[in-house]
Coordinates of C-alpha atoms in Angstrom, one line a residue:
Chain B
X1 CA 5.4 -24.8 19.4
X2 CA 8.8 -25.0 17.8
X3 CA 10.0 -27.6 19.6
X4 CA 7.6 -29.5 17.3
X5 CA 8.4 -31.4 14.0
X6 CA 7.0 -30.4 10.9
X7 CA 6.0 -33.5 10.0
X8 CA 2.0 -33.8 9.2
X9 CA 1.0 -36.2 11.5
X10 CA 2.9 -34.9 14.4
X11 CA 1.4 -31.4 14.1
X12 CA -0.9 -30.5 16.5
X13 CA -4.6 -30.1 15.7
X14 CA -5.8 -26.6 16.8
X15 CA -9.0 -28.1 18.8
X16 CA -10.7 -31.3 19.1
X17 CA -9.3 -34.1 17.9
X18 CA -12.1 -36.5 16.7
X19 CA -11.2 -38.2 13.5
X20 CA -8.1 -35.9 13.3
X21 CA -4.5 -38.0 12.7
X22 CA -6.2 -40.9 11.4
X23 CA -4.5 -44.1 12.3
X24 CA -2.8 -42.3 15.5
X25 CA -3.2 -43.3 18.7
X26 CA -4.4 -40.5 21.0
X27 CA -4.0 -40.0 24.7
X28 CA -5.6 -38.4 27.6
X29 CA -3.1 -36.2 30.3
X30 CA -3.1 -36.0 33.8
X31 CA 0.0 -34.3 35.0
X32 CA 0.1 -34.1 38.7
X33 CA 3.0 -32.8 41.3
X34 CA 4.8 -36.1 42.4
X35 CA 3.6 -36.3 45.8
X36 CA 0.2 -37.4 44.2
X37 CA 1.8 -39.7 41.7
X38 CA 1.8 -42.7 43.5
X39 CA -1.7 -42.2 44.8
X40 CA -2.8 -42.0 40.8
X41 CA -0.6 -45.2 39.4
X42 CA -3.2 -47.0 42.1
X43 CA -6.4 -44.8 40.9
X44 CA -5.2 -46.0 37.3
X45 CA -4.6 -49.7 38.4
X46 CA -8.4 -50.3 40.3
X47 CA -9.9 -48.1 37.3
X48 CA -8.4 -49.7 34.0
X49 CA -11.6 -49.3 32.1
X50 CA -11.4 -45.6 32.3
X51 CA -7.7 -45.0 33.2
X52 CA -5.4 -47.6 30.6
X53 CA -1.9 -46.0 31.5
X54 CA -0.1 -45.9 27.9
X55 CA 2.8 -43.9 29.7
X56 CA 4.5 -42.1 32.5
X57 CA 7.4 -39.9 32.2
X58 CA 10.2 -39.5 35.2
X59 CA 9.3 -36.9 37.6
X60 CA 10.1 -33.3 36.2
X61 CA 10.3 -34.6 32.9
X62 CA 7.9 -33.3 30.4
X63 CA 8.7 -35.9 27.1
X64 CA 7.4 -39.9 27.4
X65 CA 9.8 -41.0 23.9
X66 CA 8.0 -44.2 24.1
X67 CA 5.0 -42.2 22.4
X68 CA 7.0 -40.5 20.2
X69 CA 10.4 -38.7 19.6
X70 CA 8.4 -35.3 19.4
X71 CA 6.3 -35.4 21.8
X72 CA 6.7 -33.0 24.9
X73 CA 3.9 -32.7 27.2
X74 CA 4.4 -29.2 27.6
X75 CA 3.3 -28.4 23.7
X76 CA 1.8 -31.3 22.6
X77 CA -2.2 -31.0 23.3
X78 CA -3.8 -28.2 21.8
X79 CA -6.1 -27.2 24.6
X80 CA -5.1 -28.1 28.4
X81 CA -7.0 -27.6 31.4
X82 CA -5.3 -26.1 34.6
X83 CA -6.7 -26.9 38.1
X84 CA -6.0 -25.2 41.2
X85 CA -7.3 -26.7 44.6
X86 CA -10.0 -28.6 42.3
X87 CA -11.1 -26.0 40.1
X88 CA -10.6 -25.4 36.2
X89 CA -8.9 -21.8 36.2
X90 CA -7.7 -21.7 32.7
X91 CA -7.6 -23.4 29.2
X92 CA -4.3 -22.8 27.5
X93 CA -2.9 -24.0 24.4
X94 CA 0.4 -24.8 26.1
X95 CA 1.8 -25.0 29.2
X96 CA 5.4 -24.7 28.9
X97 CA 5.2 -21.7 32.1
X98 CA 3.3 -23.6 34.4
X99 CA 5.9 -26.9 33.9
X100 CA 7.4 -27.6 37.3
X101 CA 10.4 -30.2 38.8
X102 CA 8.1 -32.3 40.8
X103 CA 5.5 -32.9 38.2
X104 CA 4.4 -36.4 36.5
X105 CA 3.1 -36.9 33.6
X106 CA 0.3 -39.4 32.8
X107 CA -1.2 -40.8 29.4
X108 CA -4.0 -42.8 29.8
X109 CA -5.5 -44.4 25.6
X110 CA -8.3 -42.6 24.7
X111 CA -11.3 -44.0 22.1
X112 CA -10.4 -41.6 19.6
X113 CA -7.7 -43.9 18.6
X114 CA -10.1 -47.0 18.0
X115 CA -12.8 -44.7 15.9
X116 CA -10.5 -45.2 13.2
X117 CA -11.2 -49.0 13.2
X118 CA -15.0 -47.9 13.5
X119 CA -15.0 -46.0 10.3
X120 CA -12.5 -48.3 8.4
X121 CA -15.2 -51.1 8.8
X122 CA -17.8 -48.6 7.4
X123 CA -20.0 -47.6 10.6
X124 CA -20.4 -43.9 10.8
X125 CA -19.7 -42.1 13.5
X126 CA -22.1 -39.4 14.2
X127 CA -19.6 -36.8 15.8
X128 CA -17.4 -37.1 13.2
X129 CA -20.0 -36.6 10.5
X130 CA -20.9 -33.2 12.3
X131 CA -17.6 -32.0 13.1
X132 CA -18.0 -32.0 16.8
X133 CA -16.7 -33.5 19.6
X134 CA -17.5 -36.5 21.1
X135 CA -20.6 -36.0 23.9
X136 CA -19.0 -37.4 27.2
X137 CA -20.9 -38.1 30.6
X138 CA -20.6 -38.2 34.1
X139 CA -22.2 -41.4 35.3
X140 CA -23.8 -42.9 38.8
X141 CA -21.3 -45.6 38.1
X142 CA -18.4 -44.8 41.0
X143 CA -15.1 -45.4 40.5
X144 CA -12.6 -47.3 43.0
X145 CA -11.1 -45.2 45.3
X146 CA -7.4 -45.1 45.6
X147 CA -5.9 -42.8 47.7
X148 CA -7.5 -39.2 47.5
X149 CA -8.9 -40.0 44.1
X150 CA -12.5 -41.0 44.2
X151 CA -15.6 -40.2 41.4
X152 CA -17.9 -40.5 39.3
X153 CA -16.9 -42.4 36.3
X154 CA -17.3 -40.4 32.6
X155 CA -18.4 -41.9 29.8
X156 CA -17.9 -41.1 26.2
X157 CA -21.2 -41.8 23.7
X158 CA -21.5 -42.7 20.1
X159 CA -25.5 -43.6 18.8
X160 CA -25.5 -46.9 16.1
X161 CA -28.0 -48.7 14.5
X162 CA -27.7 -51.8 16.1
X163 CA -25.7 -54.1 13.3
X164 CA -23.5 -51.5 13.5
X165 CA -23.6 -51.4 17.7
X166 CA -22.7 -55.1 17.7
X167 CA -19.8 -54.9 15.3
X168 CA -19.2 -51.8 17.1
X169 CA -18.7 -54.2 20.5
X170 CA -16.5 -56.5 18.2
X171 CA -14.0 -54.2 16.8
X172 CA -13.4 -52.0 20.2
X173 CA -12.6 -55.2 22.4
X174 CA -9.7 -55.6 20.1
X175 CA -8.8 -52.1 21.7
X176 CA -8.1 -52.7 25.9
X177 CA -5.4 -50.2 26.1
X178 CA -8.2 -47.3 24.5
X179 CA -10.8 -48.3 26.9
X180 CA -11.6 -51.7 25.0
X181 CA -15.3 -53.2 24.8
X182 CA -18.4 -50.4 26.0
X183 CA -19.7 -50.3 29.4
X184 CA -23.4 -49.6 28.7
X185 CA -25.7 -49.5 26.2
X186 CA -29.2 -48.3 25.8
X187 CA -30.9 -47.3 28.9
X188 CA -29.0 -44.0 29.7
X189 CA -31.2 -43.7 33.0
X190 CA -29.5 -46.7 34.4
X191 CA -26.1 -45.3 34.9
X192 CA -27.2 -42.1 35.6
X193 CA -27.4 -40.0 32.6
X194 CA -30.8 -38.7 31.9
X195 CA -30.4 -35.9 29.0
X196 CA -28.4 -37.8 25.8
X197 CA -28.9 -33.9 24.8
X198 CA -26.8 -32.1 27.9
X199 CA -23.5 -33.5 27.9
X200 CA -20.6 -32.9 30.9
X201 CA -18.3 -32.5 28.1
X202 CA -18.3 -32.2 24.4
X203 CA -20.7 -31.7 22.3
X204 CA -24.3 -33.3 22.2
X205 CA -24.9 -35.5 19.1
X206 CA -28.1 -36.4 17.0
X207 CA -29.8 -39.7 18.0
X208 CA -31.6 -41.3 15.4
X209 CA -34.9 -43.1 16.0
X210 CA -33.2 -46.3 14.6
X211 CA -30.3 -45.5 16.9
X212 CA -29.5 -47.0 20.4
X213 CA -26.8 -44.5 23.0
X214 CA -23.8 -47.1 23.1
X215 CA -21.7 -45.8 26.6
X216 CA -17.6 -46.0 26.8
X217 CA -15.5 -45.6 29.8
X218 CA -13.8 -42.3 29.1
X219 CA -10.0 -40.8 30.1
X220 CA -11.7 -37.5 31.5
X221 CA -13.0 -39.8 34.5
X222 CA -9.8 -38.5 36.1
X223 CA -10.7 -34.4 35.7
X224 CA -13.5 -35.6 37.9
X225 CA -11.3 -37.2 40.4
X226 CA -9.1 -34.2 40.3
X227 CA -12.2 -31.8 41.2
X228 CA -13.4 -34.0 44.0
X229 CA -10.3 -34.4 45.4
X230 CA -9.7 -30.4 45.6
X231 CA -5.5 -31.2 44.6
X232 CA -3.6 -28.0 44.9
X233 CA -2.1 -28.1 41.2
X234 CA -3.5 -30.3 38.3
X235 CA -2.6 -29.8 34.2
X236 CA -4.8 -32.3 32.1
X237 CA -5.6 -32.1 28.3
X238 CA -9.3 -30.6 27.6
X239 CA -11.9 -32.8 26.7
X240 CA -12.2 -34.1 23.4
X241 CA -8.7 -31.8 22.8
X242 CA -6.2 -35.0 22.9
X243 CA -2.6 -36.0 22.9
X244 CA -2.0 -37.2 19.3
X245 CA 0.9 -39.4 19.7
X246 CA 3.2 -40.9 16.9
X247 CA 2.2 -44.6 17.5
X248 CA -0.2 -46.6 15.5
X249 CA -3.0 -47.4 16.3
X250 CA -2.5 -51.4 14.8
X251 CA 0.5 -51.6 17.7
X252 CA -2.6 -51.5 20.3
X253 CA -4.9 -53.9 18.3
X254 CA -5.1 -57.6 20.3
X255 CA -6.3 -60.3 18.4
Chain V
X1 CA -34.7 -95.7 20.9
X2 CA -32.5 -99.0 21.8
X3 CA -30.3 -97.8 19.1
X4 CA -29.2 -95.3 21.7
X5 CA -26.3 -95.9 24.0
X6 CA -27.4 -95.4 27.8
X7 CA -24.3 -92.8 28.3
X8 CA -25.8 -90.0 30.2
X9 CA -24.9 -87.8 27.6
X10 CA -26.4 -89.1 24.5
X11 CA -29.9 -89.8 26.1
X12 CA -32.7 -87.9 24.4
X13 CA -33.9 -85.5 26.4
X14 CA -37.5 -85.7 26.5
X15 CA -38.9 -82.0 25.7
X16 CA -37.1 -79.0 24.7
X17 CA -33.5 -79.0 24.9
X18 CA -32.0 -75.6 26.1
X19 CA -30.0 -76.1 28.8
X20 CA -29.7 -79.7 28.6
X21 CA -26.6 -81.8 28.4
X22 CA -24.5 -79.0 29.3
X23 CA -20.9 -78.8 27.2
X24 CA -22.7 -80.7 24.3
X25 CA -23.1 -79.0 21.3
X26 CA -27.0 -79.0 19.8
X27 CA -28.3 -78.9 16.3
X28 CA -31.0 -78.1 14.1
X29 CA -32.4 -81.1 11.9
X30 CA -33.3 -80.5 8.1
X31 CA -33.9 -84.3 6.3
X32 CA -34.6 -83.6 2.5
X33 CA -35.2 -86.2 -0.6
X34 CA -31.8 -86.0 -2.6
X35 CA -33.4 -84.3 -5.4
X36 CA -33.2 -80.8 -3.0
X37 CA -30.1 -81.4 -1.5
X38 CA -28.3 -79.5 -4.1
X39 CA -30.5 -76.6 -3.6
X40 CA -30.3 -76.7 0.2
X41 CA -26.6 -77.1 -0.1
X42 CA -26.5 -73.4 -1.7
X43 CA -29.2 -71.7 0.7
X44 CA -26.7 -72.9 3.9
X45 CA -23.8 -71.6 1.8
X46 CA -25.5 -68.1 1.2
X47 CA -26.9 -67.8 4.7
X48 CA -23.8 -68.9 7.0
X49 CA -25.3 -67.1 10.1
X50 CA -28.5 -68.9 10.1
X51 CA -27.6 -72.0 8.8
X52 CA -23.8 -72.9 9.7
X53 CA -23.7 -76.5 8.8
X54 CA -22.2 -78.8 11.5
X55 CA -23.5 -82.1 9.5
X56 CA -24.3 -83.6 6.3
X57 CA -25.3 -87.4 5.8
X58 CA -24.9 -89.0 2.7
X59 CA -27.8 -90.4 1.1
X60 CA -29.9 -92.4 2.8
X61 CA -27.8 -93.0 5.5
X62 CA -29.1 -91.3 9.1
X63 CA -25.7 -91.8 11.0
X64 CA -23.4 -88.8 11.1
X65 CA -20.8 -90.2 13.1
X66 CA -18.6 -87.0 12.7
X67 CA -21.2 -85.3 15.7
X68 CA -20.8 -88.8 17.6
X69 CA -21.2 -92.0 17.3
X70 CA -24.9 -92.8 18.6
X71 CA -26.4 -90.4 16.7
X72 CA -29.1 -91.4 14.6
X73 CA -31.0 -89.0 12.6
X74 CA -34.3 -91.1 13.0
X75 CA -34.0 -91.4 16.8
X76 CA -31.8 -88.6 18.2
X77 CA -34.0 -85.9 18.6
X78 CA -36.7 -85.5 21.1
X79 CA -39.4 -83.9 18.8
X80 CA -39.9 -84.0 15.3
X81 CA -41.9 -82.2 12.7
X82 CA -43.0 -83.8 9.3
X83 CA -43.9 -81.5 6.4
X84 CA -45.3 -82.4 3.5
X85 CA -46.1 -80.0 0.7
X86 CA -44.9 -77.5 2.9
X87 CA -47.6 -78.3 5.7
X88 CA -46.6 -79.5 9.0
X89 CA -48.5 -82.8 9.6
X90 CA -47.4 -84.2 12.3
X91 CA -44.8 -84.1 15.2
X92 CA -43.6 -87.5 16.3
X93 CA -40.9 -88.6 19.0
X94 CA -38.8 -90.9 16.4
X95 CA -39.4 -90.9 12.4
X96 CA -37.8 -94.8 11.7
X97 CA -40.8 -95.5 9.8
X98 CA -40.3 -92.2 7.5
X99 CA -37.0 -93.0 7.0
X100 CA -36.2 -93.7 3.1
X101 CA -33.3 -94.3 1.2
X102 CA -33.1 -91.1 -0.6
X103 CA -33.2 -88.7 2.1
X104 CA -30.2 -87.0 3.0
X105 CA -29.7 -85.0 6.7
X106 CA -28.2 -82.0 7.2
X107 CA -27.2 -80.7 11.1
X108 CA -27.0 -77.1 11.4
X109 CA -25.4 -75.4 14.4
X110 CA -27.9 -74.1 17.3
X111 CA -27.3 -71.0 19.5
X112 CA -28.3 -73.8 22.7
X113 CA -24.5 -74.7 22.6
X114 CA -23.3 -71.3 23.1
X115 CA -26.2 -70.6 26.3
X116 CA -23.3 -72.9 28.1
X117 CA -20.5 -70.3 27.9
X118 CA -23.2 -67.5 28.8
X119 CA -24.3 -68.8 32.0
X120 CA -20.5 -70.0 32.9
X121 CA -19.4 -66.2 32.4
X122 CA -22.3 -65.8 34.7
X123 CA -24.9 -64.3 32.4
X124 CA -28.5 -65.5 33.1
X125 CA -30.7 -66.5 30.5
X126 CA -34.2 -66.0 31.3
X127 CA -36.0 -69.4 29.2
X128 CA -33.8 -71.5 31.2
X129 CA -34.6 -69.6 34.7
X130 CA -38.1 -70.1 33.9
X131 CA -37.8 -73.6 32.9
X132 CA -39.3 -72.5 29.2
X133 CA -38.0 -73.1 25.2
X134 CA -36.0 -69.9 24.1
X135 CA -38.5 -67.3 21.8
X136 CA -38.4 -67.2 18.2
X137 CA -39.5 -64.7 15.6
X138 CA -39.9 -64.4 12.3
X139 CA -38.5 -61.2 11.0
X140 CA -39.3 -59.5 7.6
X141 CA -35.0 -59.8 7.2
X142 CA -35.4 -62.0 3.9
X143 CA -32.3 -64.8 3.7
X144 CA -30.6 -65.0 -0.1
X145 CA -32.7 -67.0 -2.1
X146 CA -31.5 -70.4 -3.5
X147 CA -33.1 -72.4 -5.8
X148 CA -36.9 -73.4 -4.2
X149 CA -35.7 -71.8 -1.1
X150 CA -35.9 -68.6 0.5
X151 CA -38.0 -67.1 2.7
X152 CA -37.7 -64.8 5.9
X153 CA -34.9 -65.3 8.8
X154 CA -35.9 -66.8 12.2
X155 CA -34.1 -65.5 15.2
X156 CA -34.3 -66.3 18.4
X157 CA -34.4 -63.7 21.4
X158 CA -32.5 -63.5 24.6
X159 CA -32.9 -60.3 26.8
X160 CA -30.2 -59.0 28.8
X161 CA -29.1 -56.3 30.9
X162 CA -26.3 -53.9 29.4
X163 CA -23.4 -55.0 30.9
X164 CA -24.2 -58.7 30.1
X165 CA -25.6 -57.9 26.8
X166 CA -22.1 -56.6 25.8
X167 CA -20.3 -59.5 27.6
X168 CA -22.8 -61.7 25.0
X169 CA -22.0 -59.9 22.3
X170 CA -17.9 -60.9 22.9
X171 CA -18.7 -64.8 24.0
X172 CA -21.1 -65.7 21.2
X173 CA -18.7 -64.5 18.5
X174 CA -16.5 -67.4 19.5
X175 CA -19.0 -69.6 18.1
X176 CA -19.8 -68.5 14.3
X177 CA -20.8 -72.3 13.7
X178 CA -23.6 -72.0 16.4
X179 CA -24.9 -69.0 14.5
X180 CA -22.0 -66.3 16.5
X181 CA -22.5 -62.9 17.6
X182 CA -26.4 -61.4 17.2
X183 CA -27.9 -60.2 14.0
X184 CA -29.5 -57.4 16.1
X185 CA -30.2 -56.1 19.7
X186 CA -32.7 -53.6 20.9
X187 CA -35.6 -52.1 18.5
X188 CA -37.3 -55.6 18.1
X189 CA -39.7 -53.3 15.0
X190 CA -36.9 -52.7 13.0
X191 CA -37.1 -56.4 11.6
X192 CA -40.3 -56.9 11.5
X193 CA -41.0 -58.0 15.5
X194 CA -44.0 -56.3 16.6
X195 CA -45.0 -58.2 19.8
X196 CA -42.0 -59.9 21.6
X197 CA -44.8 -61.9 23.9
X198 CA -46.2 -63.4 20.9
X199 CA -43.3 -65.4 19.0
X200 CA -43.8 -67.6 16.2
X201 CA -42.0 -70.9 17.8
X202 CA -41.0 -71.7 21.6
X203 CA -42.5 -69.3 24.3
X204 CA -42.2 -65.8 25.0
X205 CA -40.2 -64.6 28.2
X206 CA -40.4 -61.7 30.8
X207 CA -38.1 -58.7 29.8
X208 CA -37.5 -56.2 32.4
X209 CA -37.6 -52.9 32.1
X210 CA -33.4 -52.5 32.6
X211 CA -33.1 -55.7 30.0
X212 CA -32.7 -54.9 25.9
X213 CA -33.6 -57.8 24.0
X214 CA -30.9 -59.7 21.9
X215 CA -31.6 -61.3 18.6
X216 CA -29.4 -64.1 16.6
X217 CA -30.1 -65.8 13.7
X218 CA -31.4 -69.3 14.2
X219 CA -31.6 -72.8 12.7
X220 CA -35.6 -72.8 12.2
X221 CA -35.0 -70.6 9.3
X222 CA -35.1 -73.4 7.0
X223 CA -38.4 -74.7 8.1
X224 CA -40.3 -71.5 6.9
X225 CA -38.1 -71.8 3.2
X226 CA -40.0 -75.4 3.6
X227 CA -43.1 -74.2 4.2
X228 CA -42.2 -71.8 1.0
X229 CA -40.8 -74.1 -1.1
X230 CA -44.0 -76.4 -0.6
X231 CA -41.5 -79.4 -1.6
X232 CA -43.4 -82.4 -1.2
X233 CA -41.5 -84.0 1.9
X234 CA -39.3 -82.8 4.7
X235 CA -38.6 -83.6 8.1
X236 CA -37.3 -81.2 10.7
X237 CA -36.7 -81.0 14.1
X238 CA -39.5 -79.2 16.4
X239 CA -38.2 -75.8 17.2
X240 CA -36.2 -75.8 20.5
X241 CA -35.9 -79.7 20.7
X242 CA -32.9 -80.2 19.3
X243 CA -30.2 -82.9 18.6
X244 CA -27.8 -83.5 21.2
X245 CA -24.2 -84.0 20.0
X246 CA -21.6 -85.9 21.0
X247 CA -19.1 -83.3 20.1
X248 CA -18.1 -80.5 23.3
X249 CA -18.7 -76.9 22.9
X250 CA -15.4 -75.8 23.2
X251 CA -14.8 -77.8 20.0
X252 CA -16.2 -74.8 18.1
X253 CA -14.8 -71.7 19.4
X254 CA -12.5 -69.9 18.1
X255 CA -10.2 -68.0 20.1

């Protein structure tokens, strides 16, 4: 970790992320050996919903300065995920041994970054209020294959009261880049999902009877597409457990 | 009705309006005696989402050549309503004979102009496959009080399927005159809607068991603060016949 500043908002958080860094956009990681790469860009490129590339470093190289002087890919989530042939065999907090020459780093915006915008317009944010993280789930929906990447397409879920949902639909279309407007809403069973209370990842919230599930295409979609596609070597971040770069999240704003 | 031109356009329709003279934007009548203009005036001013004002004659006059030039308040829309002492009387095709020199119109924006962007983003709107008037509800939301009016706010309801309801949520807050995005979606009980086949004005419509019904506020709203109010005169339009502008949709979006 000393290859990090000192400054506060470019410390990294110990776990989740969720309403950490306020006003910082965050990122999801897929790091993959090179030979893969090009395979991905086109998995990002047919998928934009769930996979909005914010940055790619060189191959080999671990830093992407267009997200932030500091940042190094290597230290700068606080919980990663290491896959070997499609499985999840460890969770460290960095992964400065396992860094290679022929691997590629990919961000991809994550909807962490437009909760802030949420809460600054005064709707609550149930996961946030409970100090979880965010309940995320796998879907029926399929993504578009490209290459050896196929899946399932994940989903992050946040429950409103419906002035809030609709404002909530407003203020996130401003965000493309951090997976923009929802997907779904209501109606879990139709894409899929049929226990709001047994997430895939993250943590399961509290749905209020006045409350409808409102459904976001989600930057762990890849982990899935990792799995299926059984890849010899894989880093990504751990769900909920994001990049926290030095850009703000304003810069991503349209409109 | 020779007053009208024969343009295809500004023809009266002869029923119900909703999805007639595509492009054209529709309104919601209110014709008041001077002495409650002022009053009116302030109840539009406090309640911009169900009464966005499009139109105002000045006294006596029934042109409002600002929405086009063959529109004449006495002529231009298909059905009317009379009130007097807050009782509907009667409901007739033109009201030239009712016309007097102190009544002043007002032309409030209707959610029918906005159905025209819906179905070109290729949402389907269920009153117009099925040939019916849109539903509308009472609700138990209460609009500010002004003067002699007040009373509850009317909505009309549109059900949709997820993906289009969010789509609907992003075209119809382009058009904040025409009422903009929904006042609420989902949980009809919530405000007061306790049987979405029985509505208060127009008919009721099918909703499918993946569709979530959509609510926005809507120009009848005056006509219950009429009935309230008990003035002693007041002519309206009949809900879901409306007047048919001259002006085009696109006039009013912004964005």
């Amino acid at each position: 970790m000393a290859k990090l500043s000192d400054k506060e908002n470019t410390k990294v958080p110990i776990g989740n992320t969720a309403g950490v860094a306020t006003g910082r956009v965050q990122g999801n990681l897929v790091v993959l050996p090179a030979e893969y790469a090009a395979d991905f860009l086109l998995f990002c490129a047919r998928n934009t919903s769930a996979c909005p590339l914010i940055g790619v470093t060189d191959v080999g190289n671990p830093l992407v300065p267009s997200l932030g002087r500091d940042i190094d890919l290597r230290f700068s989530v606080p919980k990663y995920r290491v896959w070997e042939n499609g499985k999840l065999v460890s969770e460290p907090s960095d992964v400065a041994d396992l860094w290679r020459n022929d691997l590629v780093g990919f961000v991809i915006g994550c909807s962490f970054t437009f909760e802030h915008a949420l809460l600054a317009d005064g709707i609550p944010l149930r996961h946030i209020e409970q100090g979880t993280n965010v309940a995320m789930f796998r879907t029926k929906i399929q993504t578009e294959p490209a290459g050896i990447f196929r899946g399932p397409v994940v989903v992050s879920m946040r429950p409103f009261q419906p002035r809030h949902l609709i404002r909530a639909i407003q203020i996130t279309s401003r965000f493309p880049m951090m997976h923009g407007a929802p997907l779904h809403v209501g109606k879990p069973e139709l894409i899929g999902i049929n226990d709001l209370a047994q997430p895939d990842y993250g943590d399961a919230v509290d749905i209020l009877d006045d409350e409808l599930p409102m459904f976001w295409a989600c930057g762990v979609t890849p982990q899935a597409a990792i799995a299926e596609a059984k890849i010899p070597f894989a880093i990504t971040h751990a769900p909920g457990c994001m990049l926290v770069t030095e850009r703000e999240n304003r810069e991503y704003a349209i409109l």
